[in-house]
Amino acid sequence: LGMRRKVGQISRNALALSVKYAQFYPGFDDMEQKIFKALFDHSSLGIVISNASGIIERANPYASQIFGYDPDELVGQVVEVLL
C-alpha cells in the first residue's frame, strides 16, 4: 500500500506540472514547439496535459505505460480516470 500511495502522489504531481506547462504551449514559436514535443515524447516521466476543464488533451508514451492506456485512449477522458 505504501508504494501505491507514493506512485499516486507522483502521478498527481506530474499531472499538476503538466497542466501548468500546457498553458504556455500554444504560444510557443516553431522551434520551441519542436523542443517541447521532443522532450514531451521522450521524457522518462509520465506527462499528461489537460485543459482547464480537466479533459486530457495529450499524453506522452511513458504516461500511457504507467496508466495502462494507449495515448489516443486517454485523449478526451477526464483526468480523474488516472487517479
PDB file with one MODEL, atoms N, CA, C and O in Angstrom:
MODEL        1
ATOM      1  N   LEU A   1       0.832  -1.208   0.000  1.00  0.00           N
ATOM      2  CA  LEU A   1       0.000   0.000   0.000  1.00  0.00           C
ATOM      3  C   LEU A   1       0.864   1.253   0.000  1.00  0.00           C
ATOM      4  O   LEU A   1       0.500   2.240  -0.640  1.00  0.00           O
ATOM      5  N   GLY A   2       1.979   1.245   0.687  1.00  0.00           N
ATOM      6  CA  GLY A   2       2.855   2.408   0.732  1.00  0.00           C
ATOM      7  C   GLY A   2       3.377   2.796  -0.632  1.00  0.00           C
ATOM      8  O   GLY A   2       3.395   3.977  -0.980  1.00  0.00           O
ATOM      9  N   MET A   3       3.810   1.799  -1.423  1.00  0.00           N
ATOM     10  CA  MET A   3       4.314   2.071  -2.764  1.00  0.00           C
ATOM     11  C   MET A   3       3.199   2.610  -3.651  1.00  0.00           C
ATOM     12  O   MET A   3       3.422   3.534  -4.433  1.00  0.00           O
ATOM     13  N   ARG A   4       2.017   2.050  -3.539  1.00  0.00           N
ATOM     14  CA  ARG A   4       0.884   2.510  -4.340  1.00  0.00           C
ATOM     15  C   ARG A   4       0.559   3.973  -4.030  1.00  0.00           C
ATOM     16  O   ARG A   4       0.256   4.755  -4.931  1.00  0.00           O
ATOM     17  N   ARG A   5       0.625   4.324  -2.764  1.00  0.00           N
ATOM     18  CA  ARG A   5       0.359   5.700  -2.350  1.00  0.00           C
ATOM     19  C   ARG A   5       1.420   6.647  -2.928  1.00  0.00           C
ATOM     20  O   ARG A   5       1.097   7.744  -3.383  1.00  0.00           O
ATOM     21  N   LYS A   6       2.692   6.214  -2.906  1.00  0.00           N
ATOM     22  CA  LYS A   6       3.775   7.027  -3.467  1.00  0.00           C
ATOM     23  C   LYS A   6       3.591   7.220  -4.966  1.00  0.00           C
ATOM     24  O   LYS A   6       3.771   8.328  -5.474  1.00  0.00           O
ATOM     25  N   VAL A   7       3.239   6.165  -5.674  1.00  0.00           N
ATOM     26  CA  VAL A   7       3.008   6.264  -7.115  1.00  0.00           C
ATOM     27  C   VAL A   7       1.856   7.219  -7.395  1.00  0.00           C
ATOM     28  O   VAL A   7       1.919   8.017  -8.330  1.00  0.00           O
ATOM     29  N   GLY A   8       0.813   7.140  -6.594  1.00  0.00           N
ATOM     30  CA  GLY A   8      -0.322   8.055  -6.747  1.00  0.00           C
ATOM     31  C   GLY A   8       0.088   9.501  -6.548  1.00  0.00           C
ATOM     32  O   GLY A   8      -0.338  10.377  -7.301  1.00  0.00           O
ATOM     33  N   GLN A   9       0.906   9.758  -5.547  1.00  0.00           N
ATOM     34  CA  GLN A   9       1.370  11.125  -5.283  1.00  0.00           C
ATOM     35  C   GLN A   9       2.246  11.625  -6.423  1.00  0.00           C
ATOM     36  O   GLN A   9       2.100  12.765  -6.862  1.00  0.00           O
ATOM     37  N   ILE A  10       3.139  10.796  -6.899  1.00  0.00           N
ATOM     38  CA  ILE A  10       3.998  11.174  -8.026  1.00  0.00           C
ATOM     39  C   ILE A  10       3.142  11.471  -9.248  1.00  0.00           C
ATOM     40  O   ILE A  10       3.391  12.450  -9.953  1.00  0.00           O
ATOM     41  N   SER A  11       2.152  10.652  -9.503  1.00  0.00           N
ATOM     42  CA  SER A  11       1.269  10.847 -10.653  1.00  0.00           C
ATOM     43  C   SER A  11       0.517  12.168 -10.544  1.00  0.00           C
ATOM     44  O   SER A  11       0.414  12.912 -11.520  1.00  0.00           O
ATOM     45  N   ARG A  12      -0.004  12.457  -9.365  1.00  0.00           N
ATOM     46  CA  ARG A  12      -0.727  13.724  -9.180  1.00  0.00           C
ATOM     47  C   ARG A  12       0.200  14.912  -9.369  1.00  0.00           C
ATOM     48  O   ARG A  12      -0.196  15.913  -9.967  1.00  0.00           O
ATOM     49  N   ASN A  13       1.430  14.821  -8.868  1.00  0.00           N
ATOM     50  CA  ASN A  13       2.394  15.906  -9.050  1.00  0.00           C
ATOM     51  C   ASN A  13       2.732  16.093 -10.526  1.00  0.00           C
ATOM     52  O   ASN A  13       2.801  17.222 -11.010  1.00  0.00           O
ATOM     53  N   ALA A  14       2.942  14.988 -11.241  1.00  0.00           N
ATOM     54  CA  ALA A  14       3.235  15.073 -12.672  1.00  0.00           C
ATOM     55  C   ALA A  14       2.072  15.695 -13.426  1.00  0.00           C
ATOM     56  O   ALA A  14       2.273  16.497 -14.337  1.00  0.00           O
ATOM     57  N   LEU A  15       0.856  15.325 -13.048  1.00  0.00           N
ATOM     58  CA  LEU A  15      -0.317  15.904 -13.704  1.00  0.00           C
ATOM     59  C   LEU A  15      -0.396  17.409 -13.452  1.00  0.00           C
ATOM     60  O   LEU A  15      -0.689  18.182 -14.364  1.00  0.00           O
ATOM     61  N   ALA A  16      -0.138  17.815 -12.228  1.00  0.00           N
ATOM     62  CA  ALA A  16      -0.202  19.242 -11.903  1.00  0.00           C
ATOM     63  C   ALA A  16       0.837  20.020 -12.695  1.00  0.00           C
ATOM     64  O   ALA A  16       0.541  21.094 -13.219  1.00  0.00           O
ATOM     65  N   LEU A  17       2.049  19.490 -12.787  1.00  0.00           N
ATOM     66  CA  LEU A  17       3.087  20.166 -13.571  1.00  0.00           C
ATOM     67  C   LEU A  17       2.717  20.214 -15.044  1.00  0.00           C
ATOM     68  O   LEU A  17       2.956  21.221 -15.710  1.00  0.00           O
ATOM     69  N   SER A  18       2.144  19.151 -15.554  1.00  0.00           N
ATOM     70  CA  SER A  18       1.757  19.090 -16.952  1.00  0.00           C
ATOM     71  C   SER A  18       0.746  20.177 -17.285  1.00  0.00           C
ATOM     72  O   SER A  18       0.865  20.864 -18.299  1.00  0.00           O
ATOM     73  N   VAL A  19      -0.240  20.322 -16.428  1.00  0.00           N
ATOM     74  CA  VAL A  19      -1.267  21.335 -16.652  1.00  0.00           C
ATOM     75  C   VAL A  19      -0.639  22.720 -16.642  1.00  0.00           C
ATOM     76  O   VAL A  19      -0.976  23.563 -17.473  1.00  0.00           O
ATOM     77  N   LYS A  20       0.269  22.958 -15.707  1.00  0.00           N
ATOM     78  CA  LYS A  20       0.922  24.265 -15.609  1.00  0.00           C
ATOM     79  C   LYS A  20       1.678  24.599 -16.895  1.00  0.00           C
ATOM     80  O   LYS A  20       1.528  25.699 -17.427  1.00  0.00           O
ATOM     81  N   TYR A  21       2.486  23.667 -17.399  1.00  0.00           N
ATOM     82  CA  TYR A  21       3.272  23.932 -18.592  1.00  0.00           C
ATOM     83  C   TYR A  21       2.430  23.944 -19.856  1.00  0.00           C
ATOM     84  O   TYR A  21       2.796  24.607 -20.827  1.00  0.00           O
ATOM     85  N   ALA A  22       1.324  23.234 -19.871  1.00  0.00           N
ATOM     86  CA  ALA A  22       0.457  23.208 -21.050  1.00  0.00           C
ATOM     87  C   ALA A  22      -0.134  24.579 -21.336  1.00  0.00           C
ATOM     88  O   ALA A  22      -0.458  24.889 -22.482  1.00  0.00           O
ATOM     89  N   GLN A  23      -0.276  25.394 -20.311  1.00  0.00           N
ATOM     90  CA  GLN A  23      -0.824  26.732 -20.509  1.00  0.00           C
ATOM     91  C   GLN A  23       0.065  27.557 -21.432  1.00  0.00           C
ATOM     92  O   GLN A  23      -0.424  28.472 -22.094  1.00  0.00           O
ATOM     93  N   PHE A  24       1.352  27.255 -21.489  1.00  0.00           N
ATOM     94  CA  PHE A  24       2.279  28.020 -22.309  1.00  0.00           C
ATOM     95  C   PHE A  24       2.449  27.433 -23.702  1.00  0.00           C
ATOM     96  O   PHE A  24       2.984  28.104 -24.584  1.00  0.00           O
ATOM     97  N   TYR A  25       2.018  26.225 -23.917  1.00  0.00           N
ATOM     98  CA  TYR A  25       2.265  25.515 -25.173  1.00  0.00           C
ATOM     99  C   TYR A  25       1.744  26.259 -26.404  1.00  0.00           C
ATOM    100  O   TYR A  25       2.491  26.362 -27.378  1.00  0.00           O
ATOM    101  N   PRO A  26       0.504  26.791 -26.431  1.00  0.00           N
ATOM    102  CA  PRO A  26       0.007  27.418 -27.656  1.00  0.00           C
ATOM    103  C   PRO A  26       0.821  28.632 -28.117  1.00  0.00           C
ATOM    104  O   PRO A  26       0.825  28.943 -29.307  1.00  0.00           O
ATOM    105  N   GLY A  27       1.501  29.313 -27.213  1.00  0.00           N
ATOM    106  CA  GLY A  27       2.255  30.498 -27.567  1.00  0.00           C
ATOM    107  C   GLY A  27       3.682  30.238 -28.023  1.00  0.00           C
ATOM    108  O   GLY A  27       4.391  31.179 -28.376  1.00  0.00           O
ATOM    109  N   PHE A  28       4.116  28.996 -28.024  1.00  0.00           N
ATOM    110  CA  PHE A  28       5.485  28.675 -28.417  1.00  0.00           C
ATOM    111  C   PHE A  28       5.699  28.981 -29.896  1.00  0.00           C
ATOM    112  O   PHE A  28       4.792  28.814 -30.711  1.00  0.00           O
ATOM    113  N   ASP A  29       6.909  29.431 -30.233  1.00  0.00           N
ATOM    114  CA  ASP A  29       7.231  29.562 -31.655  1.00  0.00           C
ATOM    115  C   ASP A  29       7.577  28.175 -32.196  1.00  0.00           C
ATOM    116  O   ASP A  29       7.584  27.202 -31.443  1.00  0.00           O
ATOM    117  N   ASP A  30       7.861  28.081 -33.486  1.00  0.00           N
ATOM    118  CA  ASP A  30       8.061  26.782 -34.131  1.00  0.00           C
ATOM    119  C   ASP A  30       9.183  25.976 -33.491  1.00  0.00           C
ATOM    120  O   ASP A  30       9.013  24.782 -33.247  1.00  0.00           O
ATOM    121  N   MET A  31      10.319  26.596 -33.214  1.00  0.00           N
ATOM    122  CA  MET A  31      11.445  25.879 -32.617  1.00  0.00           C
ATOM    123  C   MET A  31      11.108  25.410 -31.202  1.00  0.00           C
ATOM    124  O   MET A  31      11.436  24.285 -30.825  1.00  0.00           O
ATOM    125  N   GLU A  32      10.460  26.263 -30.425  1.00  0.00           N
ATOM    126  CA  GLU A  32      10.074  25.893 -29.065  1.00  0.00           C
ATOM    127  C   GLU A  32       9.081  24.731 -29.084  1.00  0.00           C
ATOM    128  O   GLU A  32       9.141  23.849 -28.227  1.00  0.00           O
ATOM    129  N   GLN A  33       8.175  24.727 -30.051  1.00  0.00           N
ATOM    130  CA  GLN A  33       7.225  23.622 -30.166  1.00  0.00           C
ATOM    131  C   GLN A  33       7.944  22.318 -30.459  1.00  0.00           C
ATOM    132  O   GLN A  33       7.603  21.277 -29.896  1.00  0.00           O
ATOM    133  N   LYS A  34       8.940  22.367 -31.340  1.00  0.00           N
ATOM    134  CA  LYS A  34       9.704  21.159 -31.672  1.00  0.00           C
ATOM    135  C   LYS A  34      10.469  20.647 -30.451  1.00  0.00           C
ATOM    136  O   LYS A  34      10.514  19.443 -30.200  1.00  0.00           O
ATOM    137  N   ILE A  35      11.063  21.558 -29.702  1.00  0.00           N
ATOM    138  CA  ILE A  35      11.800  21.168 -28.494  1.00  0.00           C
ATOM    139  C   ILE A  35      10.842  20.584 -27.463  1.00  0.00           C
ATOM    140  O   ILE A  35      11.113  19.539 -26.872  1.00  0.00           O
ATOM    141  N   PHE A  36       9.720  21.270 -27.255  1.00  0.00           N
ATOM    142  CA  PHE A  36       8.732  20.776 -26.298  1.00  0.00           C
ATOM    143  C   PHE A  36       8.245  19.386 -26.693  1.00  0.00           C
ATOM    144  O   PHE A  36       8.156  18.495 -25.849  1.00  0.00           O
ATOM    145  N   LYS A  37       7.929  19.196 -27.978  1.00  0.00           N
ATOM    146  CA  LYS A  37       7.437  17.903 -28.452  1.00  0.00           C
ATOM    147  C   LYS A  37       8.475  16.804 -28.234  1.00  0.00           C
ATOM    148  O   LYS A  37       8.133  15.700 -27.809  1.00  0.00           O
ATOM    149  N   ALA A  38       9.741  17.103 -28.525  1.00  0.00           N
ATOM    150  CA  ALA A  38      10.797  16.104 -28.331  1.00  0.00           C
ATOM    151  C   ALA A  38      10.932  15.742 -26.853  1.00  0.00           C
ATOM    152  O   ALA A  38      11.032  14.563 -26.511  1.00  0.00           O
ATOM    153  N   LEU A  39      10.935  16.740 -25.979  1.00  0.00           N
ATOM    154  CA  LEU A  39      11.030  16.478 -24.538  1.00  0.00           C
ATOM    155  C   LEU A  39       9.806  15.729 -24.037  1.00  0.00           C
ATOM    156  O   LEU A  39       9.921  14.800 -23.237  1.00  0.00           O
ATOM    157  N   PHE A  40       8.641  16.133 -24.507  1.00  0.00           N
ATOM    158  CA  PHE A  40       7.382  15.509 -24.104  1.00  0.00           C
ATOM    159  C   PHE A  40       7.347  14.044 -24.532  1.00  0.00           C
ATOM    160  O   PHE A  40       7.032  13.164 -23.731  1.00  0.00           O
ATOM    161  N   ASP A  41       7.669  13.791 -25.787  1.00  0.00           N
ATOM    162  CA  ASP A  41       7.575  12.437 -26.333  1.00  0.00           C
ATOM    163  C   ASP A  41       8.624  11.482 -25.774  1.00  0.00           C
ATOM    164  O   ASP A  41       8.384  10.277 -25.696  1.00  0.00           O
ATOM    165  N   HIS A  42       9.786  12.009 -25.382  1.00  0.00           N
ATOM    166  CA  HIS A  42      10.891  11.147 -24.963  1.00  0.00           C
ATOM    167  C   HIS A  42      11.224  11.249 -23.479  1.00  0.00           C
ATOM    168  O   HIS A  42      12.240  10.718 -23.030  1.00  0.00           O
ATOM    169  N   SER A  43      10.379  11.921 -22.727  1.00  0.00           N
ATOM    170  CA  SER A  43      10.617  12.084 -21.298  1.00  0.00           C
ATOM    171  C   SER A  43      10.522  10.742 -20.574  1.00  0.00           C
ATOM    172  O   SER A  43       9.728   9.874 -20.936  1.00  0.00           O
ATOM    173  N   SER A  44      11.351  10.599 -19.546  1.00  0.00           N
ATOM    174  CA  SER A  44      11.264   9.405 -18.706  1.00  0.00           C
ATOM    175  C   SER A  44      10.220   9.601 -17.609  1.00  0.00           C
ATOM    176  O   SER A  44      10.067   8.748 -16.735  1.00  0.00           O
ATOM    177  N   LEU A  45       9.508  10.718 -17.655  1.00  0.00           N
ATOM    178  CA  LEU A  45       8.394  10.991 -16.742  1.00  0.00           C
ATOM    179  C   LEU A  45       7.091  10.864 -17.509  1.00  0.00           C
ATOM    180  O   LEU A  45       7.012  11.232 -18.680  1.00  0.00           O
ATOM    181  N   GLY A  46       6.092  10.352 -16.858  1.00  0.00           N
ATOM    182  CA  GLY A  46       4.771  10.311 -17.474  1.00  0.00           C
ATOM    183  C   GLY A  46       4.158  11.699 -17.438  1.00  0.00           C
ATOM    184  O   GLY A  46       4.004  12.285 -16.366  1.00  0.00           O
ATOM    185  N   ILE A  47       3.808  12.228 -18.607  1.00  0.00           N
ATOM    186  CA  ILE A  47       3.247  13.575 -18.678  1.00  0.00           C
ATOM    187  C   ILE A  47       1.886  13.513 -19.358  1.00  0.00           C
ATOM    188  O   ILE A  47       1.732  12.930 -20.431  1.00  0.00           O
ATOM    189  N   VAL A  48       0.901  14.129 -18.706  1.00  0.00           N
ATOM    190  CA  VAL A  48      -0.446  14.227 -19.247  1.00  0.00           C
ATOM    191  C   VAL A  48      -0.814  15.703 -19.249  1.00  0.00           C
ATOM    192  O   VAL A  48      -0.630  16.398 -18.250  1.00  0.00           O
ATOM    193  N   ILE A  49      -1.330  16.172 -20.366  1.00  0.00           N
ATOM    194  CA  ILE A  49      -1.739  17.578 -20.476  1.00  0.00           C
ATOM    195  C   ILE A  49      -3.253  17.614 -20.588  1.00  0.00           C
ATOM    196  O   ILE A  49      -3.855  16.946 -21.429  1.00  0.00           O
ATOM    197  N   SER A  50      -3.851  18.416 -19.711  1.00  0.00           N
ATOM    198  CA  SER A  50      -5.303  18.565 -19.746  1.00  0.00           C
ATOM    199  C   SER A  50      -5.655  20.037 -19.863  1.00  0.00           C
ATOM    200  O   SER A  50      -4.832  20.912 -19.592  1.00  0.00           O
ATOM    201  N   ASN A  51      -6.892  20.298 -20.271  1.00  0.00           N
ATOM    202  CA  ASN A  51      -7.348  21.676 -20.355  1.00  0.00           C
ATOM    203  C   ASN A  51      -7.908  22.112 -19.005  1.00  0.00           C
ATOM    204  O   ASN A  51      -7.873  21.352 -18.038  1.00  0.00           O
ATOM    205  N   ALA A  52      -8.425  23.337 -18.943  1.00  0.00           N
ATOM    206  CA  ALA A  52      -8.926  23.889 -17.686  1.00  0.00           C
ATOM    207  C   ALA A  52     -10.115  23.102 -17.138  1.00  0.00           C
ATOM    208  O   ALA A  52     -10.408  23.170 -15.945  1.00  0.00           O
ATOM    209  N   SER A  53     -10.793  22.361 -17.998  1.00  0.00           N
ATOM    210  CA  SER A  53     -11.943  21.559 -17.569  1.00  0.00           C
ATOM    211  C   SER A  53     -11.543  20.173 -17.089  1.00  0.00           C
ATOM    212  O   SER A  53     -12.397  19.390 -16.671  1.00  0.00           O
ATOM    213  N   GLY A  54     -10.238  19.861 -17.145  1.00  0.00           N
ATOM    214  CA  GLY A  54      -9.770  18.567 -16.698  1.00  0.00           C
ATOM    215  C   GLY A  54      -9.874  17.468 -17.746  1.00  0.00           C
ATOM    216  O   GLY A  54      -9.795  16.285 -17.418  1.00  0.00           O
ATOM    217  N   ILE A  55     -10.052  17.857 -19.011  1.00  0.00           N
ATOM    218  CA  ILE A  55     -10.119  16.902 -20.111  1.00  0.00           C
ATOM    219  C   ILE A  55      -8.707  16.709 -20.664  1.00  0.00           C
ATOM    220  O   ILE A  55      -8.021  17.684 -20.968  1.00  0.00           O
ATOM    221  N   ILE A  56      -8.278  15.468 -20.792  1.00  0.00           N
ATOM    222  CA  ILE A  56      -6.932  15.169 -21.273  1.00  0.00           C
ATOM    223  C   ILE A  56      -6.825  15.498 -22.760  1.00  0.00           C
ATOM    224  O   ILE A  56      -7.631  15.048 -23.574  1.00  0.00           O
ATOM    225  N   GLU A  57      -5.806  16.296 -23.092  1.00  0.00           N
ATOM    226  CA  GLU A  57      -5.568  16.676 -24.481  1.00  0.00           C
ATOM    227  C   GLU A  57      -4.387  15.931 -25.092  1.00  0.00           C
ATOM    228  O   GLU A  57      -4.360  15.686 -26.298  1.00  0.00           O
ATOM    229  N   ARG A  58      -3.408  15.572 -24.259  1.00  0.00           N
ATOM    230  CA  ARG A  58      -2.234  14.819 -24.728  1.00  0.00           C
ATOM    231  C   ARG A  58      -1.683  13.983 -23.592  1.00  0.00           C
ATOM    232  O   ARG A  58      -1.823  14.321 -22.416  1.00  0.00           O
ATOM    233  N   ALA A  59      -1.053  12.884 -23.971  1.00  0.00           N
ATOM    234  CA  ALA A  59      -0.335  12.049 -23.003  1.00  0.00           C
ATOM    235  C   ALA A  59       0.892  11.508 -23.714  1.00  0.00           C
ATOM    236  O   ALA A  59       0.820  11.085 -24.868  1.00  0.00           O
ATOM    237  N   ASN A  60       2.018  11.525 -23.015  1.00  0.00           N
ATOM    238  CA  ASN A  60       3.228  11.005 -23.657  1.00  0.00           C
ATOM    239  C   ASN A  60       3.273   9.479 -23.516  1.00  0.00           C
ATOM    240  O   ASN A  60       2.522   8.904 -22.728  1.00  0.00           O
ATOM    241  N   PRO A  61       4.152   8.831 -24.277  1.00  0.00           N
ATOM    242  CA  PRO A  61       4.213   7.365 -24.240  1.00  0.00           C
ATOM    243  C   PRO A  61       4.447   6.779 -22.847  1.00  0.00           C
ATOM    244  O   PRO A  61       3.873   5.743 -22.513  1.00  0.00           O
ATOM    245  N   TYR A  62       5.279   7.424 -22.033  1.00  0.00           N
ATOM    246  CA  TYR A  62       5.550   6.868 -20.713  1.00  0.00           C
ATOM    247  C   TYR A  62       4.325   6.957 -19.808  1.00  0.00           C
ATOM    248  O   TYR A  62       4.081   6.050 -19.012  1.00  0.00           O
ATOM    249  N   ALA A  63       3.553   8.035 -19.919  1.00  0.00           N
ATOM    250  CA  ALA A  63       2.309   8.143 -19.144  1.00  0.00           C
ATOM    251  C   ALA A  63       1.369   7.014 -19.534  1.00  0.00           C
ATOM    252  O   ALA A  63       0.699   6.430 -18.682  1.00  0.00           O
ATOM    253  N   SER A  64       1.324   6.714 -20.810  1.00  0.00           N
ATOM    254  CA  SER A  64       0.478   5.616 -21.279  1.00  0.00           C
ATOM    255  C   SER A  64       0.907   4.295 -20.671  1.00  0.00           C
ATOM    256  O   SER A  64       0.071   3.478 -20.286  1.00  0.00           O
ATOM    257  N   GLN A  65       2.211   4.089 -20.587  1.00  0.00           N
ATOM    258  CA  GLN A  65       2.745   2.872 -19.965  1.00  0.00           C
ATOM    259  C   GLN A  65       2.366   2.798 -18.487  1.00  0.00           C
ATOM    260  O   GLN A  65       1.917   1.760 -18.000  1.00  0.00           O
ATOM    261  N   ILE A  66       2.552   3.904 -17.790  1.00  0.00           N
ATOM    262  CA  ILE A  66       2.270   3.953 -16.352  1.00  0.00           C
ATOM    263  C   ILE A  66       0.810   3.619 -16.072  1.00  0.00           C
ATOM    264  O   ILE A  66       0.502   2.828 -15.181  1.00  0.00           O
ATOM    265  N   PHE A  67      -0.088   4.232 -16.846  1.00  0.00           N
ATOM    266  CA  PHE A  67      -1.508   4.107 -16.568  1.00  0.00           C
ATOM    267  C   PHE A  67      -2.191   2.975 -17.332  1.00  0.00           C
ATOM    268  O   PHE A  67      -3.361   2.680 -17.088  1.00  0.00           O
ATOM    269  N   GLY A  68      -1.467   2.340 -18.255  1.00  0.00           N
ATOM    270  CA  GLY A  68      -2.018   1.197 -18.960  1.00  0.00           C
ATOM    271  C   GLY A  68      -2.997   1.523 -20.068  1.00  0.00           C
ATOM    272  O   GLY A  68      -3.861   0.709 -20.394  1.00  0.00           O
ATOM    273  N   TYR A  69      -2.871   2.701 -20.648  1.00  0.00           N
ATOM    274  CA  TYR A  69      -3.718   3.123 -21.760  1.00  0.00           C
ATOM    275  C   TYR A  69      -2.838   3.456 -22.958  1.00  0.00           C
ATOM    276  O   TYR A  69      -1.669   3.805 -22.790  1.00  0.00           O
ATOM    277  N   ASP A  70      -3.388   3.351 -24.169  1.00  0.00           N
ATOM    278  CA  ASP A  70      -2.722   3.913 -25.335  1.00  0.00           C
ATOM    279  C   ASP A  70      -2.907   5.417 -25.259  1.00  0.00           C
ATOM    280  O   ASP A  70      -3.911   5.879 -24.719  1.00  0.00           O
ATOM    281  N   PRO A  71      -1.946   6.215 -25.797  1.00  0.00           N
ATOM    282  CA  PRO A  71      -2.095   7.671 -25.728  1.00  0.00           C
ATOM    283  C   PRO A  71      -3.424   8.161 -26.304  1.00  0.00           C
ATOM    284  O   PRO A  71      -4.040   9.071 -25.749  1.00  0.00           O
ATOM    285  N   ASP A  72      -3.865   7.570 -27.401  1.00  0.00           N
ATOM    286  CA  ASP A  72      -5.117   8.004 -28.021  1.00  0.00           C
ATOM    287  C   ASP A  72      -6.333   7.676 -27.161  1.00  0.00           C
ATOM    288  O   ASP A  72      -7.351   8.364 -27.241  1.00  0.00           O
ATOM    289  N   GLU A  73      -6.237   6.640 -26.345  1.00  0.00           N
ATOM    290  CA  GLU A  73      -7.340   6.291 -25.451  1.00  0.00           C
ATOM    291  C   GLU A  73      -7.528   7.338 -24.356  1.00  0.00           C
ATOM    292  O   GLU A  73      -8.646   7.564 -23.894  1.00  0.00           O
ATOM    293  N   LEU A  74      -6.442   7.971 -23.944  1.00  0.00           N
ATOM    294  CA  LEU A  74      -6.521   8.959 -22.869  1.00  0.00           C
ATOM    295  C   LEU A  74      -7.106  10.280 -23.336  1.00  0.00           C
ATOM    296  O   LEU A  74      -7.792  10.961 -22.574  1.00  0.00           O
ATOM    297  N   VAL A  75      -6.842  10.645 -24.579  1.00  0.00           N
ATOM    298  CA  VAL A  75      -7.325  11.929 -25.113  1.00  0.00           C
ATOM    299  C   VAL A  75      -8.853  11.953 -25.053  1.00  0.00           C
ATOM    300  O   VAL A  75      -9.525  11.035 -25.525  1.00  0.00           O
ATOM    301  N   GLY A  76      -9.382  13.022 -24.463  1.00  0.00           N
ATOM    302  CA  GLY A  76     -10.820  13.185 -24.340  1.00  0.00           C
ATOM    303  C   GLY A  76     -11.392  12.681 -23.020  1.00  0.00           C
ATOM    304  O   GLY A  76     -12.547  12.955 -22.692  1.00  0.00           O
ATOM    305  N   GLN A  77     -10.572  11.935 -22.254  1.00  0.00           N
ATOM    306  CA  GLN A  77     -11.009  11.441 -20.948  1.00  0.00           C
ATOM    307  C   GLN A  77     -10.793  12.521 -19.891  1.00  0.00           C
ATOM    308  O   GLN A  77      -9.997  13.439 -20.086  1.00  0.00           O
ATOM    309  N   VAL A  78     -11.503  12.407 -18.776  1.00  0.00           N
ATOM    310  CA  VAL A  78     -11.258  13.312 -17.662  1.00  0.00           C
ATOM    311  C   VAL A  78     -10.047  12.815 -16.881  1.00  0.00           C
ATOM    312  O   VAL A  78      -9.810  11.609 -16.810  1.00  0.00           O
ATOM    313  N   VAL A  79      -9.286  13.723 -16.299  1.00  0.00           N
ATOM    314  CA  VAL A  79      -8.064  13.393 -15.576  1.00  0.00           C
ATOM    315  C   VAL A  79      -8.332  12.387 -14.454  1.00  0.00           C
ATOM    316  O   VAL A  79      -7.468  11.574 -14.126  1.00  0.00           O
ATOM    317  N   GLU A  80      -9.506  12.444 -13.879  1.00  0.00           N
ATOM    318  CA  GLU A  80      -9.833  11.569 -12.748  1.00  0.00           C
ATOM    319  C   GLU A  80      -9.717  10.092 -13.089  1.00  0.00           C
ATOM    320  O   GLU A  80      -9.563   9.281 -12.176  1.00  0.00           O
ATOM    321  N   VAL A  81      -9.785   9.700 -14.363  1.00  0.00           N
ATOM    322  CA  VAL A  81      -9.650   8.281 -14.712  1.00  0.00           C
ATOM    323  C   VAL A  81      -8.274   7.753 -14.336  1.00  0.00           C
ATOM    324  O   VAL A  81      -8.088   6.543 -14.216  1.00  0.00           O
ATOM    325  N   LEU A  82      -7.316   8.639 -14.152  1.00  0.00           N
ATOM    326  CA  LEU A  82      -5.951   8.238 -13.826  1.00  0.00           C
ATOM    327  C   LEU A  82      -5.691   8.127 -12.337  1.00  0.00           C
ATOM    328  O   LEU A  82      -4.664   7.586 -11.926  1.00  0.00           O
ATOM    329  N   LEU A  83      -6.594   8.625 -11.534  1.00  0.00           N
ATOM    330  CA  LEU A  83      -6.368   8.647 -10.079  1.00  0.00           C
ATOM    331  C   LEU A  83      -6.969   7.439  -9.411  1.00  0.00           C
ATOM    332  O   LEU A  83      -6.874   7.296  -8.192  1.00  0.00           O
TER     333      LEU A  83
ENDMDL
END
